[in-house]
PDB file of C-alpha atoms and ligand atoms in Angstrom:
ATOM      1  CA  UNK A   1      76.300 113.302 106.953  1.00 88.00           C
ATOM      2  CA  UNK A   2      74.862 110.141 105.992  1.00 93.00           C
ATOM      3  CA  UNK A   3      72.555 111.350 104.151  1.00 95.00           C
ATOM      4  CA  UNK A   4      74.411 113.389 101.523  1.00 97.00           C
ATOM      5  CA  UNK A   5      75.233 111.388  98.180  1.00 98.00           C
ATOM      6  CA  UNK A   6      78.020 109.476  97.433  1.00 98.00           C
ATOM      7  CA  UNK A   7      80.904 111.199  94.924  1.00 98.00           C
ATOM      8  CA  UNK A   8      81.879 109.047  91.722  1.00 98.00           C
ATOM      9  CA  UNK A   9      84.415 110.415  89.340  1.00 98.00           C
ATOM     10  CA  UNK A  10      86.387 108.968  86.049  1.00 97.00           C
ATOM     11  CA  UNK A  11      87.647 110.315  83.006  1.00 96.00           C
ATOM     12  CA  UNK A  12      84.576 109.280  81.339  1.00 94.00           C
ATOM     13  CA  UNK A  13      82.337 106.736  80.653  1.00 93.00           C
ATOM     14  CA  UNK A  14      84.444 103.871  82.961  1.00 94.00           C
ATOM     15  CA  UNK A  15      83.222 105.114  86.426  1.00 95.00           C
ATOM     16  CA  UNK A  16      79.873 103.843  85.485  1.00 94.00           C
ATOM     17  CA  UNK A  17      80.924 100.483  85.677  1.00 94.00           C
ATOM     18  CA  UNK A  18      81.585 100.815  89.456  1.00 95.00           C
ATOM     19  CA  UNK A  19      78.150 103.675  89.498  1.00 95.00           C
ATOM     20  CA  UNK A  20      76.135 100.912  88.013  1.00 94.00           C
ATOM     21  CA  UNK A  21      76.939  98.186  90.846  1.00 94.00           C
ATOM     22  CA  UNK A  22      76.940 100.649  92.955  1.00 95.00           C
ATOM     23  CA  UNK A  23      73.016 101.369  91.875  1.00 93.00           C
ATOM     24  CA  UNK A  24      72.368  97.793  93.051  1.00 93.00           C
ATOM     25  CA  UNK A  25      74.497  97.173  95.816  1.00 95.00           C
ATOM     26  CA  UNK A  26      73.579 100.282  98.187  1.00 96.00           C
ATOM     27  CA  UNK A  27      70.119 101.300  96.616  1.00 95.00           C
ATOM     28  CA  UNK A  28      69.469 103.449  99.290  1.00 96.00           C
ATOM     29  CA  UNK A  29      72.305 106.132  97.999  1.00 97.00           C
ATOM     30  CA  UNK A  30      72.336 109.546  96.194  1.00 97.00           C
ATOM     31  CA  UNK A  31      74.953 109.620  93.903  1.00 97.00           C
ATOM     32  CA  UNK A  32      77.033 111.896  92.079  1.00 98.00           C
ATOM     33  CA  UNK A  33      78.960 111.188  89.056  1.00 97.00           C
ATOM     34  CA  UNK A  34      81.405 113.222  87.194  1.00 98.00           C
ATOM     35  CA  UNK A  35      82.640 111.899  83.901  1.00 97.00           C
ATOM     36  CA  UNK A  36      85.970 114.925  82.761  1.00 98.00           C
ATOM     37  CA  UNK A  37      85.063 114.013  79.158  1.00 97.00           C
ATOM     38  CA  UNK A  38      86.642 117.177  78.172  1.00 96.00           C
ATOM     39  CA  UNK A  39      90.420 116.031  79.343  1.00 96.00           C
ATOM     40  CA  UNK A  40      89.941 112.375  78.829  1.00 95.00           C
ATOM     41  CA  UNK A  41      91.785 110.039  77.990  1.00 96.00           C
ATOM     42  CA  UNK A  42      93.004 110.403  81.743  1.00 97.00           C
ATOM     43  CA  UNK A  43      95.824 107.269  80.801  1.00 96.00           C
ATOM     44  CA  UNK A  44      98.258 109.101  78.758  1.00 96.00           C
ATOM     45  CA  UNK A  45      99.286 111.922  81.049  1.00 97.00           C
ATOM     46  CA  UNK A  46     102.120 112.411  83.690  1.00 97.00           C
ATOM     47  CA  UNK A  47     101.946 112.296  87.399  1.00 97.00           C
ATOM     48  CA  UNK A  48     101.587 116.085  87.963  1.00 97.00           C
ATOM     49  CA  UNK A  49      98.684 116.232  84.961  1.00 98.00           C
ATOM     50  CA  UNK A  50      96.929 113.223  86.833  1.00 98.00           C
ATOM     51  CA  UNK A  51      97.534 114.598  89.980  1.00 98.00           C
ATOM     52  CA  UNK A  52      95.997 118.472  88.832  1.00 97.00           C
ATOM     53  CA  UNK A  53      92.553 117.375  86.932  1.00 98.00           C
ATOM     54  CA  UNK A  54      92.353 114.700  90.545  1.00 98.00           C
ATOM     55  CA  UNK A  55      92.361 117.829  92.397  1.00 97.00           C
ATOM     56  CA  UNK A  56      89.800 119.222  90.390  1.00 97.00           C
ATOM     57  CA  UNK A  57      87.467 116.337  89.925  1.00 98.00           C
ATOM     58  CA  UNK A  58      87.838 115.816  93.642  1.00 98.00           C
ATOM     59  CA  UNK A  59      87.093 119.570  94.881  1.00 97.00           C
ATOM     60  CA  UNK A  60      83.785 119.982  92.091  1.00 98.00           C
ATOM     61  CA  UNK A  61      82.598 116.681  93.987  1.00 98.00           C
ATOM     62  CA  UNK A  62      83.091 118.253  97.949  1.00 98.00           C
ATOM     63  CA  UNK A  63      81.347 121.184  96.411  1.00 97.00           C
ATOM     64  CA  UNK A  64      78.604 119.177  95.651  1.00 97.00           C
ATOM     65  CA  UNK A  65      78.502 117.954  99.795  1.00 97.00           C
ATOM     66  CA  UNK A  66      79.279 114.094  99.024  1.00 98.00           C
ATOM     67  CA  UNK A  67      80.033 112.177 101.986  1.00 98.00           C
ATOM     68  CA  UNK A  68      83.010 110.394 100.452  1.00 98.00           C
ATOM     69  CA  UNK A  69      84.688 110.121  97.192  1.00 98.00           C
ATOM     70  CA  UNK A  70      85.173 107.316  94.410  1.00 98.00           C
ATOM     71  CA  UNK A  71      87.907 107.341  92.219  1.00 98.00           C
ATOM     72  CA  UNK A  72      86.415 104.877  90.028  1.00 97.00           C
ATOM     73  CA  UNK A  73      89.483 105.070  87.558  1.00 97.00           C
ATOM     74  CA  UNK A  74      91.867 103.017  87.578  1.00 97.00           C
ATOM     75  CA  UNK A  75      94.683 105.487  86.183  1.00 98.00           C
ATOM     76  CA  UNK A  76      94.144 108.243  89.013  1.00 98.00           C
ATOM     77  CA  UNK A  77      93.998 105.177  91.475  1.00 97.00           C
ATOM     78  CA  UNK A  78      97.736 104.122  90.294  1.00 97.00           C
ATOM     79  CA  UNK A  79      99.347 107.510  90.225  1.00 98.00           C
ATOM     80  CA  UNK A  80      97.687 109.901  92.549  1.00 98.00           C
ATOM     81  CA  UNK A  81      97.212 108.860  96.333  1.00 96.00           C
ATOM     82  CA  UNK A  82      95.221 110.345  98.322  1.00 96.00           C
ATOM     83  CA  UNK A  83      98.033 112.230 100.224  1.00 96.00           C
ATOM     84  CA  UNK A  84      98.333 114.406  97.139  1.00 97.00           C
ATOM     85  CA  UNK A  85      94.726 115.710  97.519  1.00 97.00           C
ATOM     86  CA  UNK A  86      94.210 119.175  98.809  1.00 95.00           C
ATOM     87  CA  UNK A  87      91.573 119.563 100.715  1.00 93.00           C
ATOM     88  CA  UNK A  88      89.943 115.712 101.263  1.00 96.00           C
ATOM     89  CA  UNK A  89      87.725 115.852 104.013  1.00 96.00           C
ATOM     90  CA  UNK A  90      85.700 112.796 103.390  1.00 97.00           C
ATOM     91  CA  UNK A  91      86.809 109.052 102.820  1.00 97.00           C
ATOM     92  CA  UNK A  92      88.291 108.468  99.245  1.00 97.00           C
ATOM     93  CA  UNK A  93      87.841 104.836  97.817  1.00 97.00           C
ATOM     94  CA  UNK A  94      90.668 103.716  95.056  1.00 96.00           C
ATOM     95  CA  UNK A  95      90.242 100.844  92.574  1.00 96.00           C
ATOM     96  CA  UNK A  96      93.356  99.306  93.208  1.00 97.00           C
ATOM     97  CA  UNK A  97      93.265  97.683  96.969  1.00 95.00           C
ATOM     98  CA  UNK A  98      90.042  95.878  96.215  1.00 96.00           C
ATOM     99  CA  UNK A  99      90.678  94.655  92.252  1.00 97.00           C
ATOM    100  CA  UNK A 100      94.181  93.030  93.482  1.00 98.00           C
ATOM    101  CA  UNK A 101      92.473  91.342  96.535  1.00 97.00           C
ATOM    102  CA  UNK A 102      90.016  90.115  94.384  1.00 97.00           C
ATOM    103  CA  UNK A 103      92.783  88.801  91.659  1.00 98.00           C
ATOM    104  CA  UNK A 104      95.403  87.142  94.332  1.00 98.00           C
ATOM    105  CA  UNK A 105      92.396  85.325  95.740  1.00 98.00           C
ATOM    106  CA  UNK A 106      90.538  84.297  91.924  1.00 98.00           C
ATOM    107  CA  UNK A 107      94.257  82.926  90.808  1.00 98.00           C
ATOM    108  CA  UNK A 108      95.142  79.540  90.894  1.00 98.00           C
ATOM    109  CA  UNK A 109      98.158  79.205  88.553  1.00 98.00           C
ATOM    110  CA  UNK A 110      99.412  82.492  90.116  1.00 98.00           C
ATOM    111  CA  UNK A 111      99.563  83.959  86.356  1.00 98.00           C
ATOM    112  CA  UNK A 112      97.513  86.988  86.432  1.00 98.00           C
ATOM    113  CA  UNK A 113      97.273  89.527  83.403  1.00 98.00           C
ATOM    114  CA  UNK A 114      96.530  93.171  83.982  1.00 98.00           C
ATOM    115  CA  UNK A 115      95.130  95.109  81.062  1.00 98.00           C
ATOM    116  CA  UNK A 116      94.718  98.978  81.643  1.00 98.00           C
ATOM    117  CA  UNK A 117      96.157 102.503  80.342  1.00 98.00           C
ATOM    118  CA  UNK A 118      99.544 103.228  79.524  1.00 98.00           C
ATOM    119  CA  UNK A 119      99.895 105.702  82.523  1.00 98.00           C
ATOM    120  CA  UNK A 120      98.524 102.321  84.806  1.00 98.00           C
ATOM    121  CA  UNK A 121     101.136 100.024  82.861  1.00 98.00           C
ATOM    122  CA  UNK A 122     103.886 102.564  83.725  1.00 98.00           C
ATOM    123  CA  UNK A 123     103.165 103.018  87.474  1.00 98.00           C
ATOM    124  CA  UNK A 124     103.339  99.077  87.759  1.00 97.00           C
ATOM    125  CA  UNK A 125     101.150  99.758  90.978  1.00 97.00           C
ATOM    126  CA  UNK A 126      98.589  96.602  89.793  1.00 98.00           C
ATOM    127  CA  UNK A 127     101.946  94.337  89.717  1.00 98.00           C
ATOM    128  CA  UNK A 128     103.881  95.993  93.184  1.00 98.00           C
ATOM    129  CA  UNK A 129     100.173  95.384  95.272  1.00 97.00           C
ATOM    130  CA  UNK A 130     100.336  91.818  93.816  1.00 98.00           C
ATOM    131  CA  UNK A 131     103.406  91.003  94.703  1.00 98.00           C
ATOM    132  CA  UNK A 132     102.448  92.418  98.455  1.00 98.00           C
ATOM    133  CA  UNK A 133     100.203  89.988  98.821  1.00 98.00           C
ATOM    134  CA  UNK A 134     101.987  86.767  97.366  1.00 98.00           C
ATOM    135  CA  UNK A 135     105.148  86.703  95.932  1.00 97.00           C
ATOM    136  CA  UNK A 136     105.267  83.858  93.782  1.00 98.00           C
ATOM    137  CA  UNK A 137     102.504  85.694  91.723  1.00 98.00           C
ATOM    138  CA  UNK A 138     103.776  86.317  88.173  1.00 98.00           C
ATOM    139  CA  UNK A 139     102.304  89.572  86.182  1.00 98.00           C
ATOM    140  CA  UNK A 140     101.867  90.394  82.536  1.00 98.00           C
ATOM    141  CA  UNK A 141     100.835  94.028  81.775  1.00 98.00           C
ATOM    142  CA  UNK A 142      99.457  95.659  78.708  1.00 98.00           C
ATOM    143  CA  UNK A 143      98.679  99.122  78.051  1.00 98.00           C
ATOM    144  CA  UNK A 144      95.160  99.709  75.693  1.00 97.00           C
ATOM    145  CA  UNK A 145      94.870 102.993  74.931  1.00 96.00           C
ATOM    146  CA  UNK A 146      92.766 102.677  71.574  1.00 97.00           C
ATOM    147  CA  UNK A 147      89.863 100.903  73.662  1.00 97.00           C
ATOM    148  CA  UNK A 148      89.339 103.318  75.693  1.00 95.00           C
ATOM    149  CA  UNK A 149      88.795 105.588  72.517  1.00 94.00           C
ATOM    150  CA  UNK A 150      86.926 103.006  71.316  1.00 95.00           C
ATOM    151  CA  UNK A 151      84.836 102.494  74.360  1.00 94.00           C
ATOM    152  CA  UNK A 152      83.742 106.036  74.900  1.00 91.00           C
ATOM    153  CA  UNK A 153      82.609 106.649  71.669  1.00 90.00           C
ATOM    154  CA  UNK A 154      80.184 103.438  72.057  1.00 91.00           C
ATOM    155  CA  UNK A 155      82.416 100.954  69.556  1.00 95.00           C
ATOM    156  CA  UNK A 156      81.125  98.153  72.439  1.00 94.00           C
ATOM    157  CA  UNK A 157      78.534  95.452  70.824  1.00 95.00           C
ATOM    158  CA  UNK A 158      80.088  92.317  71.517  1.00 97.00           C
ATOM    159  CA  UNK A 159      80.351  91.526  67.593  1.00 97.00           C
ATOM    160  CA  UNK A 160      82.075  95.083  66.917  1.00 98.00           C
ATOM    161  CA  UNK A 161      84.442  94.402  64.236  1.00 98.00           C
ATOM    162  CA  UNK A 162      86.942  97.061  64.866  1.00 98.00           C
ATOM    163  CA  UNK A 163      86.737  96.786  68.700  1.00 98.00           C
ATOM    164  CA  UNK A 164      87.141  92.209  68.278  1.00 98.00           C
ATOM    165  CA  UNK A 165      90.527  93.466  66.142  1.00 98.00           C
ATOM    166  CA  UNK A 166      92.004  95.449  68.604  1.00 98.00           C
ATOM    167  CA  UNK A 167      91.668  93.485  71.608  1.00 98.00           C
ATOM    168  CA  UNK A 168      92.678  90.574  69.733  1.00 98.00           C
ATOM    169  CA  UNK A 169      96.085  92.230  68.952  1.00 98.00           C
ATOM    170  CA  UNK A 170      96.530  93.762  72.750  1.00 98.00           C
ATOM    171  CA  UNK A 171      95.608  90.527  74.395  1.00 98.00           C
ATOM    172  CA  UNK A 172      97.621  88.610  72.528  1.00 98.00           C
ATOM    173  CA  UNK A 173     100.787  88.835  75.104  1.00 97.00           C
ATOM    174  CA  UNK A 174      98.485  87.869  77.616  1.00 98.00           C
ATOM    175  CA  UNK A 175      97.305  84.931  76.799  1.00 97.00           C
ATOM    176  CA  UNK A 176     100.724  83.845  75.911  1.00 97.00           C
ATOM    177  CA  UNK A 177     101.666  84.463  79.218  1.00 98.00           C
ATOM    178  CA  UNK A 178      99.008  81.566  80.247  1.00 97.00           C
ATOM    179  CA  UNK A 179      97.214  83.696  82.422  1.00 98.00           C
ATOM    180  CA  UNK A 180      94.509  82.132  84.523  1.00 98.00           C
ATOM    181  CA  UNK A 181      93.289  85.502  85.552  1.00 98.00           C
ATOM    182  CA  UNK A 182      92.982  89.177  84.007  1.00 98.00           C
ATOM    183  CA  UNK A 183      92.669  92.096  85.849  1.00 98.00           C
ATOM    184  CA  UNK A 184      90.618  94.669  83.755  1.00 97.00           C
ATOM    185  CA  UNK A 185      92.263  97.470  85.100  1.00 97.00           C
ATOM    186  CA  UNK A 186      90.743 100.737  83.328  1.00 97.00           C
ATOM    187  CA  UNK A 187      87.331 100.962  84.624  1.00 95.00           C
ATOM    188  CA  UNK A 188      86.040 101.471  80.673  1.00 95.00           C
ATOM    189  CA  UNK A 189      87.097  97.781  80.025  1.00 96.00           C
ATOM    190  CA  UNK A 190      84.162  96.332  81.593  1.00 94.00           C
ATOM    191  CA  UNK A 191      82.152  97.568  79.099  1.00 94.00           C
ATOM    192  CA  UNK A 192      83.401  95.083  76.808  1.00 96.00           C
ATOM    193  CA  UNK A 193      83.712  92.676  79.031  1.00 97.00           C
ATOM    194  CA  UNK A 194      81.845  89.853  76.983  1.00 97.00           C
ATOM    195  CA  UNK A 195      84.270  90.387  73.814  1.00 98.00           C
ATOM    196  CA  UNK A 196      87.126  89.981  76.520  1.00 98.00           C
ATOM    197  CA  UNK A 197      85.883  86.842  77.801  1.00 98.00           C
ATOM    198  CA  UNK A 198      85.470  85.723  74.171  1.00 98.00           C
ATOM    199  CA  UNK A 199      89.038  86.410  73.215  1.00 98.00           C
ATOM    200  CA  UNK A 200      90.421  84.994  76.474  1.00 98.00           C
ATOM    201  CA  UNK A 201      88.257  81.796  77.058  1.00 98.00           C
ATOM    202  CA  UNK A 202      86.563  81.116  79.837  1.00 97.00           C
ATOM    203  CA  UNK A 203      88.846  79.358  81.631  1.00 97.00           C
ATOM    204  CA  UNK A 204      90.401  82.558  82.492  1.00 98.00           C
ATOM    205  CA  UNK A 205      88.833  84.931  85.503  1.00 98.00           C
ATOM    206  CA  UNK A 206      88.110  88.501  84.622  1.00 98.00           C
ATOM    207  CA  UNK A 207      88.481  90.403  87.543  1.00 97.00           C
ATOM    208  CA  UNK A 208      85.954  93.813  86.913  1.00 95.00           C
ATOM    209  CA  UNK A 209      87.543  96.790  89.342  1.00 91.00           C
ATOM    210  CA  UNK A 210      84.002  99.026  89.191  1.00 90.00           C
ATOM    211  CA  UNK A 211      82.849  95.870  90.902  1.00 92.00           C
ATOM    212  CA  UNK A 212      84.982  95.570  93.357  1.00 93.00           C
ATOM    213  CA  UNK A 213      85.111  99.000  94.076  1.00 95.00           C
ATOM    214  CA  UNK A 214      81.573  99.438  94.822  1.00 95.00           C
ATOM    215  CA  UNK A 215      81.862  96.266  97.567  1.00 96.00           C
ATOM    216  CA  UNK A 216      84.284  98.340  98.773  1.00 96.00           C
ATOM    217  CA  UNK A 217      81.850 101.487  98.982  1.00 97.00           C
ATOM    218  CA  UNK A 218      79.565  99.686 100.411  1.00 97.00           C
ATOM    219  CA  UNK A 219      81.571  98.039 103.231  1.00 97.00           C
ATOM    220  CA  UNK A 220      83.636 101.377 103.737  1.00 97.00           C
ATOM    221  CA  UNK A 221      79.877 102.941 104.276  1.00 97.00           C
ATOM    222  CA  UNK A 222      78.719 100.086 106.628  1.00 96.00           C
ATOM    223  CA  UNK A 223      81.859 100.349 108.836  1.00 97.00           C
ATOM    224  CA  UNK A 224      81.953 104.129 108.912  1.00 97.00           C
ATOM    225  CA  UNK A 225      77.945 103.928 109.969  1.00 97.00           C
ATOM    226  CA  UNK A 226      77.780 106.140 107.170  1.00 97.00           C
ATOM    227  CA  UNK A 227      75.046 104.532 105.142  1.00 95.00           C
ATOM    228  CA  UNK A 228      72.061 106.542 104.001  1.00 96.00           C
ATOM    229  CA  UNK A 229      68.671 105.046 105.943  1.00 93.00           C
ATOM    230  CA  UNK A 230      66.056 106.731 103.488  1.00 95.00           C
ATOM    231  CA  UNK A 231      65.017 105.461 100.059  1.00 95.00           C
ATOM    232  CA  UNK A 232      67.176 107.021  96.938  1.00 95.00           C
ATOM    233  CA  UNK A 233      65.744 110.465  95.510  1.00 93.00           C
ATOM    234  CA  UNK A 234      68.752 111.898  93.447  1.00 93.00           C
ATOM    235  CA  UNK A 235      71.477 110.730  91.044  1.00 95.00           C
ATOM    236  CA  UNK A 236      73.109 113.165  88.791  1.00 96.00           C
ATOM    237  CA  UNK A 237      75.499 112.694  86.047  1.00 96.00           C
ATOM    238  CA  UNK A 238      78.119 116.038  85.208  1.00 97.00           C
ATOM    239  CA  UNK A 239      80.428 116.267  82.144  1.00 97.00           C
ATOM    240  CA  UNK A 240      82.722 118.667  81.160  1.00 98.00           C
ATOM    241  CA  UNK A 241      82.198 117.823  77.622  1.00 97.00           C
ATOM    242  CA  UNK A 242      80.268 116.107  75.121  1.00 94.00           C
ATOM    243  CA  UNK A 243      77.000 115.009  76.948  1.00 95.00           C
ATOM    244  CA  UNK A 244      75.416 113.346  74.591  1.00 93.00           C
ATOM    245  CA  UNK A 245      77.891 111.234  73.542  1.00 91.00           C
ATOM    246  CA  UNK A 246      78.299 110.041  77.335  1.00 93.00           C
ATOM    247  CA  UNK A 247      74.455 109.693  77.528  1.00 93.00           C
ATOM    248  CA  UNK A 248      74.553 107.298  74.744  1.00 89.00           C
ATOM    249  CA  UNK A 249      76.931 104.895  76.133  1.00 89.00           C
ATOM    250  CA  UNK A 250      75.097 105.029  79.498  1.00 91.00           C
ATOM    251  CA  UNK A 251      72.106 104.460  78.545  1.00 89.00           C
ATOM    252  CA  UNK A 252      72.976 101.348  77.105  1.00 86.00           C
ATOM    253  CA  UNK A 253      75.104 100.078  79.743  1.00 87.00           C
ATOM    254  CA  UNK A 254      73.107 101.062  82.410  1.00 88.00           C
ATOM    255  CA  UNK A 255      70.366 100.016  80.662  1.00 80.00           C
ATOM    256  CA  UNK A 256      67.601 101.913  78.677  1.00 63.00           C
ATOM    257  CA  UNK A 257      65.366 103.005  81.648  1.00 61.00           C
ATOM    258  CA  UNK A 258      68.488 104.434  83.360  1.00 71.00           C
ATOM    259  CA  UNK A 259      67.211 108.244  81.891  1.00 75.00           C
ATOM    260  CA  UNK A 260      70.918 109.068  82.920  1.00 83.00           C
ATOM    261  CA  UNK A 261      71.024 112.870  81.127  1.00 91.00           C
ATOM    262  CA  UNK A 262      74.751 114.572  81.663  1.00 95.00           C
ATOM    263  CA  UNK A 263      74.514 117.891  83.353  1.00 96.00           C
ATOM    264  CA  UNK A 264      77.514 119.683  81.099  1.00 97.00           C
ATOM    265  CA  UNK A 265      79.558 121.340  83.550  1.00 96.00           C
ATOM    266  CA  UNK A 266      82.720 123.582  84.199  1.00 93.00           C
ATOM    267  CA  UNK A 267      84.664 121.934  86.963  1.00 88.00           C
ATOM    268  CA  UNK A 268      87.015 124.613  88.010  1.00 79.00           C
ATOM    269  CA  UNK A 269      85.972 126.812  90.919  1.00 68.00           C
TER     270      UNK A 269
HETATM  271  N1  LIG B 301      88.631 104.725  83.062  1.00 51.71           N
HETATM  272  C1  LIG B 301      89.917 105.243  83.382  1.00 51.71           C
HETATM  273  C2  LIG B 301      90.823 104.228  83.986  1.00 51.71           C
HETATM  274  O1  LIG B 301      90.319 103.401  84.680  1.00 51.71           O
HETATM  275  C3  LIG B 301      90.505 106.306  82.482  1.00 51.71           C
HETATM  276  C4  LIG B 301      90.767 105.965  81.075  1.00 51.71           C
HETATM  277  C5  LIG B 301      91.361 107.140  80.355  1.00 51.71           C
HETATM  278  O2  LIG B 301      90.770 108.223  80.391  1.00 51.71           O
HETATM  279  O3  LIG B 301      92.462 106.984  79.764  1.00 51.71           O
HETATM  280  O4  LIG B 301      92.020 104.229  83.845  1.00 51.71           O
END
């Protein structure tokens, strides 16, 4: 068991946010990362939609014999738990536990702004698990679809006109709000993380949930004496769509020796 590779899955590019600290943190691991490029955006879709492509993403990856399972996306994390998964046999990490443990503790006005998907917004899951863990925190939310559009299709220097316009206009609420903290909610937004920080200031935290997912993965393996004790020899990145466009973007983010090539790939059985 422990030495089978860890599962990563997202819509798209976003997982690679928590795949690339992941990388770092437990350098010892296989990985395998689906992005469903085909279906994304993932953020716009009901319950039941969310809930069917989970079920997929989630089977292709036991298929594949990981040892537990990443839902590095923040919109599956907020509308599908893991009780709605047929068939989980290994331990399945969300981004929402650790990003809003990491926010409630970052805060000190207790003003903390969550940007994400409209399908997060709507689910208000970031704001409820807030709330759980102090109630005098205050929450401003803000759906983004465009930049995850914008995002994928490698809009992401930090002097990108279009992409400077449109966070501009969807962060505008939030800093309103006097926010001393921002959740970045979708996994793609830490991509653009420096035009973000820009637009906000730096007074204001931004909390980045691939990041504190993977310190969750990498705890979750340490306590489950799951961790692999042999140096790294495979990490493979599946599509279902598109995999050059996803190689672009992760070759820059990762970095431009990260040779990440996307396997294209039909995820249905
Ligand atoms: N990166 C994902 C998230 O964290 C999905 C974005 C999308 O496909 O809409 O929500």
């Amino acid at each position: 068991m422990k030495d089978r590779p860890i599962g990563v899955f997202d819509s798209g590019v976003g997982g690679l946010t928590c795949a690339k600290e992941l990388l770092n943190l437990v350098p010892d691991e296989n990985m395998i990362y689906l992005g469903d490029t085909a279906r994304m955006p993932y953020g716009v879709n009901t319950k039941e939609t969310l809930a069917r492509y989970t079920n997929d993403d989630v089977n292709f990856l036991q298929r594949k014999g990981v040892k537990l399972v990443v839902a590095a996306c923040g919109t599956v994390s907020s509308n599908v738990p893991a009780a709605q998964i047929q068939n989980l046999s290994v331990p399945f990490i969300d981004v929402i536990t650790p990003t809003v443990a990491a926010a409630a503790k970052a805060t000190k006005n207790k003003r903390i702004g969550i940007i994400a998907t409209p399908a997060t917004v709507k689910s208000g899951n970031f704001a409820t698990r807030l709330k759980m863990i102090d109630k005098d925190i205050q929450t401003v939310s803000n759906g983004c679809p465009q930049l995850v559009t914008l995002v994928q299709e490698g809009y992401i220097d930090e002097d990108n006109f279009i992409t400077n316009s449109v966070c501009r206009e969807y962060l505008a609420p939030i800093k309103a709000f006097g926010v001393d903290t921002l959740i970045l909610g979708c996994t793609h937004f830490p991509i653009i993380s420096k035009i973000i920080q820009n637009i906000m200031g730096d007074d204001v935290t931004l909390i980045d949930s691939g990041y504190e997912t993977a310190l969750e993965v990498k705890n979750t393996l340490a306590r489950l004496n799951l961790d692999r004790d042999k140096p790294r020899d495979r990490v493979e990145y599946y599509v279902t769509s598109q995999p050059e466009e996803f190689d672009k973007v992760a070759n820059i983010f990762l970095g431009d020796n990260s040779g990440a090539k996307a396997i294209l790939t039909d995820i249905k059985d």
